[in-house]
Amino acid sequence: MASLVLTDSSQLTSDSQQLGQGKEDKMDHSSIKHSSPDRDSNLELPVLGSQAQHETSALVNYATEAGRIKFETLPVIKRELKDMRCCDGDAVTLECRVQATPTPDIRWEKGGRLLPLGGDFVSEFDGETARLTIHQVYPEDEGEYTCVAYSDLGRAATSACLVVDVSFYQ
């Protein structure tokens, strides 16, 4: 896995076992974009040495006063939603695990449309696990549900089908 090392404001190196068998390689500073060196800014840095080298970049926020670097990452689905089958009247919870820095926003969709929350539909997100609970399932709740994690950098989504079995007993 590639790592970026900022040794001072004029030297940026990339250290990777895949790049140069563990040697430090200098990076071309002309590809670094920043707005102002005397206050918090954004740097856009290519991630070197990864298998997705041409598809991936990292956005780095840096604070020059504190000498800290904070990475912002694209949202990634770490555990997908799972298809579920339930009975009319049951309570169900759809759950997935999401990772991003900073914590992403979450929205739920049903059939490709934003799901209005409230009533029987409750959404929870603890910064890692996103949950959609339907307190009482009706046949019309059957369909494809999608959890979308999004931030300023991008989005990630996972979908699952909910099947509602209806009892025909009178």
Coordinates of N, CA and C in Angstrom, one line a residue:
M1 N 0.8 -1.2 0.0 CA 0.0 0.0 0.0 C 0.9 1.2 0.0
A2 N 0.5 2.2 -0.8 CA 1.3 3.5 -0.9 C 1.1 4.4 0.3
S3 N 2.1 5.1 0.7 CA 2.0 6.1 1.7 C 2.6 7.4 1.3
L4 N 2.0 8.5 1.7 CA 2.6 9.8 1.3 C 3.2 10.4 2.6
V5 N 4.4 10.9 2.4 CA 5.1 11.5 3.6 C 5.5 12.9 3.3
L6 N 5.0 13.8 4.1 CA 5.3 15.3 3.9 C 6.4 15.6 5.0
T7 N 7.6 15.7 4.5 CA 8.7 16.0 5.4 C 8.9 17.5 5.8
D8 N 8.7 18.3 4.8 CA 8.5 19.8 5.0 C 7.7 20.3 3.8
S9 N 7.5 21.6 3.8 CA 6.7 22.2 2.8 C 7.3 22.1 1.4
S10 N 8.6 21.8 1.3 CA 9.2 21.7 0.0 C 9.6 20.3 -0.5
Q11 N 9.4 19.3 0.3 CA 9.7 18.0 -0.1 C 8.6 17.0 0.1
L12 N 8.1 16.3 -0.9 CA 7.1 15.4 -0.8 C 7.6 14.1 -1.4
T13 N 7.5 13.0 -0.6 CA 8.0 11.7 -1.1 C 6.9 10.7 -1.0
S14 N 7.1 9.6 -1.8 CA 6.2 8.5 -1.8 C 7.0 7.3 -1.5
D15 N 6.5 6.5 -0.5 CA 7.2 5.3 -0.1 C 6.3 4.1 -0.3
S16 N 6.8 3.2 -1.1 CA 5.9 2.0 -1.4 C 6.8 0.8 -1.8
Q17 N 6.3 -0.4 -1.3 CA 7.1 -1.6 -1.7 C 6.9 -1.8 -3.2
Q18 N 5.8 -1.4 -3.8 CA 5.5 -1.6 -5.2 C 6.3 -0.7 -6.0
L19 N 6.7 0.5 -5.5 CA 7.4 1.5 -6.3 C 8.9 1.4 -5.8
G20 N 9.8 1.0 -6.7 CA 11.2 1.0 -6.4 C 11.6 0.1 -5.2
Q21 N 10.9 -1.0 -5.0 CA 11.2 -2.0 -4.0 C 11.5 -1.4 -2.6
G22 N 10.7 -0.5 -2.2 CA 10.8 0.1 -0.9 C 11.6 1.4 -0.8
K23 N 12.2 1.9 -1.9 CA 13.0 3.1 -1.9 C 12.1 4.3 -1.9
E24 N 12.6 5.4 -1.4 CA 11.9 6.7 -1.5 C 12.1 7.3 -2.9
D25 N 11.0 7.7 -3.5 CA 11.0 8.3 -4.8 C 10.5 9.7 -4.7
K26 N 11.2 10.7 -5.3 CA 10.7 12.1 -5.3 C 9.5 12.2 -6.2
M27 N 8.6 13.1 -5.8 CA 7.4 13.3 -6.6 C 7.5 14.7 -7.3
D28 N 7.0 14.8 -8.5 CA 7.0 16.1 -9.2 C 6.0 17.1 -8.5
H29 N 6.6 18.1 -8.0 CA 5.8 19.1 -7.2 C 4.9 19.9 -8.1
S30 N 5.1 19.9 -9.5 CA 4.2 20.7 -10.4 C 2.8 20.1 -10.4
S31 N 2.6 18.8 -10.0 CA 1.3 18.3 -10.0 C 0.5 18.6 -8.8
I32 N 1.1 19.2 -7.8 CA 0.4 19.6 -6.5 C -0.3 20.9 -6.7
K33 N -1.6 20.9 -6.4 CA -2.3 22.1 -6.5 C -2.7 22.6 -5.1
H34 N -2.5 23.9 -4.7 CA -2.9 24.4 -3.4 C -3.3 25.8 -3.6
S35 N -4.1 26.3 -2.7 CA -4.6 27.7 -2.8 C -3.8 28.7 -2.1
S36 N -3.3 28.5 -0.8 CA -2.6 29.5 -0.1 C -1.8 28.8 1.0
P37 N -0.4 29.1 1.0 CA 0.4 28.4 1.9 C 0.4 28.9 3.3
D38 N -0.3 30.0 3.6 CA -0.3 30.6 4.9 C -1.5 30.4 5.7
R39 N -2.4 29.5 5.2 CA -3.6 29.1 6.0 C -4.1 27.8 5.5
D40 N -5.2 27.3 6.2 CA -5.7 26.0 5.8 C -6.0 25.9 4.3
S41 N -5.6 24.9 3.6 CA -5.8 24.8 2.2 C -6.0 23.3 1.8
N42 N -6.2 23.1 0.5 CA -6.4 21.8 0.0 C -5.2 21.5 -0.9
L43 N -4.7 20.3 -0.8 CA -3.7 19.8 -1.8 C -4.4 18.6 -2.5
E44 N -4.2 18.6 -3.8 CA -4.6 17.4 -4.5 C -3.4 16.6 -4.9
L45 N -3.3 15.4 -4.4 CA -2.1 14.6 -4.6 C -2.4 13.3 -5.2
P46 N -1.7 12.9 -6.3 CA -2.0 11.5 -6.9 C -1.4 10.5 -5.9
V47 N -2.1 9.4 -5.8 CA -1.7 8.3 -4.9 C -0.8 7.4 -5.8
L48 N 0.4 7.2 -5.5 CA 1.4 6.5 -6.3 C 1.6 5.1 -5.7
G49 N 1.9 4.1 -6.6 CA 2.2 2.8 -6.1 C 1.0 1.9 -5.9
S50 N -0.2 2.4 -6.0 CA -1.3 1.5 -5.8 C -1.7 0.9 -7.2
Q51 N -2.5 -0.2 -7.1 CA -2.9 -0.8 -8.4 C -3.9 0.0 -9.1
A52 N -4.5 0.9 -8.5 CA -5.5 1.8 -9.1 C -4.8 3.2 -9.3
Q53 N -3.5 3.2 -9.6 CA -2.8 4.5 -9.6 C -3.4 5.5 -10.5
H54 N -3.9 5.1 -11.7 CA -4.4 6.0 -12.6 C -5.9 6.4 -12.4
E55 N -6.5 5.7 -11.4 CA -7.9 6.0 -11.1 C -8.2 6.7 -9.8
T56 N -7.1 6.7 -9.0 CA -7.3 7.2 -7.6 C -6.5 8.4 -7.3
S57 N -7.1 9.3 -6.5 CA -6.4 10.5 -6.0 C -6.9 10.7 -4.6
A58 N -6.1 11.4 -3.8 CA -6.5 11.7 -2.4 C -6.5 13.2 -2.3
L59 N -7.5 13.7 -1.5 CA -7.6 15.1 -1.2 C -7.0 15.3 0.2
V60 N -6.1 16.2 0.3 CA -5.4 16.4 1.6 C -5.8 17.8 2.1
N61 N -6.3 17.9 3.3 CA -6.5 19.2 3.9 C -5.3 19.4 4.8
Y62 N -4.6 20.5 4.8 CA -3.5 20.7 5.7 C -3.6 22.0 6.5
A63 N -3.1 22.0 7.7 CA -3.1 23.2 8.5 C -1.6 23.5 8.7
T64 N -1.2 24.6 8.2 CA 0.3 25.0 8.2 C 0.7 25.3 9.6
E65 N -0.2 25.9 10.4 CA 0.2 26.3 11.8 C 0.5 25.1 12.7
A66 N -0.3 24.1 12.6 CA -0.2 22.9 13.4 C 0.7 21.9 12.8
G67 N 1.0 22.0 11.5 CA 1.9 21.0 10.9 C 1.2 19.7 10.7
R68 N -0.1 19.6 10.7 CA -0.9 18.4 10.6 C -1.4 18.2 9.2
I69 N -1.6 17.0 8.8 CA -2.2 16.6 7.5 C -3.4 15.8 7.8
K70 N -4.5 16.1 7.3 CA -5.8 15.3 7.4 C -6.2 14.9 6.1
F71 N -6.4 13.6 5.9 CA -6.8 13.0 4.7 C -8.3 12.9 4.6
E72 N -8.9 13.2 3.5 CA -10.3 13.0 3.3 C -10.4 11.9 2.3
T73 N -11.2 10.9 2.5 CA -11.3 9.7 1.7 C -12.7 9.6 1.1
L74 N -12.7 9.0 -0.1 CA -14.0 8.7 -0.7 C -14.8 7.7 0.1
P75 N -16.1 7.8 0.1 CA -16.9 6.7 0.8 C -16.7 5.4 0.2
V76 N -16.6 4.3 1.0 CA -16.4 3.0 0.6 C -17.4 2.1 1.3
I77 N -18.1 1.2 0.7 CA -18.9 0.2 1.3 C -18.1 -0.9 1.8
K78 N -18.0 -1.1 3.1 CA -17.2 -2.2 3.7 C -18.0 -3.5 3.9
R79 N -19.3 -3.4 4.1 CA -20.2 -4.5 4.2 C -21.5 -4.2 3.4
E80 N -21.9 -4.9 2.4 CA -23.0 -4.7 1.6 C -24.3 -5.0 2.3
L81 N -25.4 -4.4 1.8 CA -26.8 -4.7 2.3 C -27.0 -6.1 1.8
K82 N -27.9 -6.9 2.5 CA -28.3 -8.2 2.2 C -29.7 -8.3 1.9
D83 N -30.1 -9.1 0.8 CA -31.5 -9.3 0.5 C -32.2 -9.9 1.7
M84 N -33.5 -9.5 1.9 CA -34.2 -10.0 3.0 C -35.6 -10.5 2.6
R85 N -36.1 -11.5 3.3 CA -37.5 -11.9 3.1 C -38.2 -11.8 4.5
C86 N -39.4 -11.3 4.5 CA -40.1 -11.2 5.8 C -41.6 -11.4 5.5
C87 N -42.4 -11.3 6.6 CA -43.8 -11.5 6.4 C -44.5 -10.1 6.7
D88 N -45.6 -10.0 6.1 CA -46.5 -8.8 6.3 C -46.6 -8.5 7.8
G89 N -46.3 -7.3 8.2 CA -46.4 -7.0 9.6 C -45.2 -7.1 10.4
D90 N -44.1 -7.7 9.9 CA -42.8 -7.9 10.6 C -42.1 -6.5 10.7
A91 N -41.1 -6.5 11.6 CA -40.2 -5.4 11.6 C -38.9 -5.9 11.0
V92 N -38.3 -5.1 10.1 CA -37.0 -5.5 9.5 C -36.0 -4.3 9.6
T93 N -34.7 -4.7 9.6 CA -33.6 -3.7 9.6 C -32.7 -4.1 8.5
L94 N -32.5 -3.2 7.5 CA -31.4 -3.3 6.5 C -30.2 -2.6 7.1
E95 N -29.0 -3.2 6.9 CA -27.8 -2.7 7.5 C -26.6 -2.9 6.6
C96 N -25.8 -1.8 6.5 CA -24.5 -1.9 5.8 C -23.5 -1.2 6.6
R97 N -22.2 -1.4 6.2 CA -21.1 -0.7 6.9 C -20.4 0.1 5.9
V98 N -20.1 1.4 6.3 CA -19.5 2.4 5.4 C -18.3 3.0 6.0
Q99 N -17.3 3.4 5.2 CA -16.1 4.0 5.7 C -15.7 5.2 4.9
A100 N -15.5 6.3 5.5 CA -15.0 7.5 4.8 C -14.5 8.5 5.9
T101 N -13.6 9.4 5.5 CA -13.2 10.5 6.3 C -13.3 11.8 5.6
P102 N -14.1 12.7 6.1 CA -14.8 12.7 7.3 C -16.1 11.8 7.1
T103 N -16.8 11.6 8.2 CA -18.0 10.8 8.2 C -18.9 11.3 7.1
P104 N -19.4 10.3 6.2 CA -20.2 10.7 5.1 C -21.7 10.9 5.5
D105 N -22.4 11.6 4.6 CA -23.9 11.7 4.8 C -24.5 10.4 4.2
I106 N -25.7 10.0 4.7 CA -26.3 8.8 4.3 C -27.7 9.2 3.8
R107 N -28.1 8.6 2.7 CA -29.5 8.7 2.3 C -30.0 7.3 1.8
W108 N -31.3 7.1 1.9 CA -31.9 5.8 1.5 C -32.8 6.0 0.4
E109 N -32.8 5.1 -0.6 CA -33.7 5.1 -1.7 C -34.4 3.8 -1.8
K110 N -35.6 3.9 -2.5 CA -36.4 2.7 -2.8 C -36.8 2.8 -4.3
G111 N -36.4 1.8 -5.0 CA -36.6 1.8 -6.4 C -36.0 3.0 -7.2
G112 N -34.9 3.5 -6.7 CA -34.2 4.6 -7.4 C -34.7 6.0 -7.0
R113 N -35.6 6.1 -6.0 CA -36.1 7.4 -5.6 C -35.9 7.6 -4.1
L114 N -35.6 8.8 -3.7 CA -35.4 9.1 -2.3 C -36.5 8.6 -1.5
L115 N -36.1 7.9 -0.4 CA -37.1 7.3 0.5 C -37.5 8.4 1.6
P116 N -38.8 8.8 1.7 CA -39.1 9.7 2.7 C -39.1 8.9 4.1
L117 N -38.4 9.5 5.0 CA -38.3 8.9 6.4 C -39.4 9.4 7.3
G118 N -39.7 8.7 8.3 CA -40.7 9.0 9.2 C -41.7 7.9 9.3
G119 N -42.6 7.9 10.3 CA -43.6 6.9 10.4 C -42.9 5.6 10.7
D120 N -43.1 4.6 9.9 CA -42.5 3.2 10.1 C -41.0 3.2 9.6
F121 N -40.6 4.2 8.9 CA -39.2 4.2 8.4 C -38.3 5.1 9.2
V122 N -37.2 4.4 9.8 CA -36.3 5.1 10.6 C -34.9 4.8 10.2
S123 N -34.1 5.9 9.9 CA -32.7 5.7 9.5 C -31.8 6.1 10.7
E124 N -30.7 5.3 10.9 CA -29.7 5.5 11.9 C -28.4 5.4 11.2
F125 N -27.4 6.2 11.7 CA -26.0 6.1 11.2 C -25.1 6.5 12.4
D126 N -24.2 5.6 12.8 CA -23.3 5.8 13.9 C -21.9 6.2 13.5
G127 N -21.8 6.6 12.2 CA -20.4 6.9 11.7 C -19.8 5.7 11.0
E128 N -20.3 4.5 11.2 CA -19.7 3.3 10.6 C -20.8 2.4 10.0
T129 N -21.9 2.2 10.7 CA -23.0 1.3 10.3 C -24.3 2.2 10.0
A130 N -24.8 2.0 8.8 CA -26.0 2.6 8.4 C -27.1 1.6 8.5
R131 N -28.3 2.0 9.1 CA -29.4 1.1 9.3 C -30.7 1.8 8.8
L132 N -31.5 1.0 8.2 CA -32.9 1.5 7.9 C -33.8 0.5 8.5
T133 N -34.6 0.9 9.5 CA -35.6 0.0 10.1 C -37.0 0.4 9.7
I134 N -37.7 -0.7 9.3 CA -39.1 -0.5 8.9 C -39.9 -1.2 10.1
H135 N -40.5 -0.4 10.9 CA -41.2 -1.0 12.1 C -42.3 -1.9 11.8
Q136 N -43.1 -1.7 10.8 CA -44.1 -2.6 10.4 C -44.2 -2.6 8.8
V137 N -43.8 -3.8 8.3 CA -43.7 -4.0 6.9 C -45.1 -4.3 6.2
Y138 N -45.4 -3.6 5.1 CA -46.6 -3.9 4.4 C -46.2 -4.4 3.0
P139 N -47.1 -5.1 2.3 CA -46.7 -5.6 1.0 C -46.2 -4.6 0.0
E140 N -46.7 -3.3 0.1 CA -46.2 -2.3 -0.8 C -44.8 -1.8 -0.5
D141 N -44.2 -2.3 0.7 CA -42.8 -2.0 1.0 C -41.8 -2.9 0.3
E142 N -42.3 -3.9 -0.4 CA -41.4 -4.8 -1.1 C -40.8 -4.0 -2.3
G143 N -39.5 -4.3 -2.5 CA -38.7 -3.6 -3.6 C -37.2 -3.6 -3.3
E144 N -36.6 -2.8 -4.1 CA -35.1 -2.7 -4.0 C -34.8 -1.4 -3.2
Y145 N -34.0 -1.6 -2.1 CA -33.6 -0.5 -1.2 C -32.1 -0.2 -1.4
T146 N -31.7 1.0 -1.5 CA -30.3 1.4 -1.7 C -29.9 2.4 -0.6
C147 N -28.7 2.1 0.0 CA -28.1 3.0 0.9 C -27.0 3.7 0.1
V148 N -27.0 5.1 0.1 CA -26.0 5.9 -0.5 C -25.2 6.7 0.5
A149 N -23.9 6.5 0.5 CA -23.0 7.3 1.4 C -22.4 8.3 0.5
Y150 N -22.4 9.6 0.9 CA -21.9 10.6 0.0 C -21.1 11.7 0.8
S151 N -20.2 12.3 0.1 CA -19.4 13.4 0.7 C -19.0 14.3 -0.5
D152 N -18.2 15.3 -0.2 CA -17.8 16.2 -1.2 C -17.0 15.6 -2.3
L153 N -16.3 14.4 -1.9 CA -15.4 13.8 -2.9 C -16.1 12.8 -3.8
G154 N -17.3 12.2 -3.3 CA -17.9 11.2 -4.2 C -19.0 10.5 -3.4
R155 N -19.3 9.3 -3.9 CA -20.4 8.5 -3.3 C -20.1 7.0 -3.5
A156 N -20.8 6.2 -2.6 CA -20.7 4.8 -2.8 C -22.1 4.3 -2.4
A157 N -22.6 3.2 -3.0 CA -23.9 2.7 -2.8 C -24.0 1.2 -2.8
T158 N -24.9 0.7 -2.0 CA -25.2 -0.7 -2.0 C -26.7 -0.9 -2.0
S159 N -27.2 -2.0 -2.6 CA -28.6 -2.2 -2.8 C -28.9 -3.7 -2.4
A160 N -30.2 -3.8 -1.9 CA -30.7 -5.2 -1.6 C -32.2 -5.2 -1.9
C161 N -32.7 -6.4 -2.1 CA -34.2 -6.5 -2.3 C -34.9 -7.0 -1.0
L162 N -36.0 -6.4 -0.7 CA -36.9 -6.8 0.4 C -38.1 -7.5 -0.2
V163 N -38.3 -8.7 0.1 CA -39.5 -9.5 -0.3 C -40.4 -9.7 0.9
V164 N -41.7 -9.3 0.6 CA -42.7 -9.4 1.7 C -43.7 -10.5 1.4
D165 N -43.7 -11.6 2.2 CA -44.7 -12.7 2.0 C -46.0 -12.3 2.7
V166 N -47.1 -12.5 2.0 CA -48.4 -12.2 2.5 C -49.1 -13.4 2.8
S167 N -49.7 -13.4 4.0 CA -50.5 -14.6 4.5 C -51.9 -14.5 3.9
F168 N -52.4 -15.6 3.4 CA -53.8 -15.6 2.8 C -54.8 -16.2 3.7
Y169 N -54.5 -16.4 5.0 CA -55.4 -16.9 6.0 C -56.5 -15.9 6.3
Q170 N -57.7 -16.4 6.5 CA -58.8 -15.5 6.8 C -59.2 -15.5 8.2

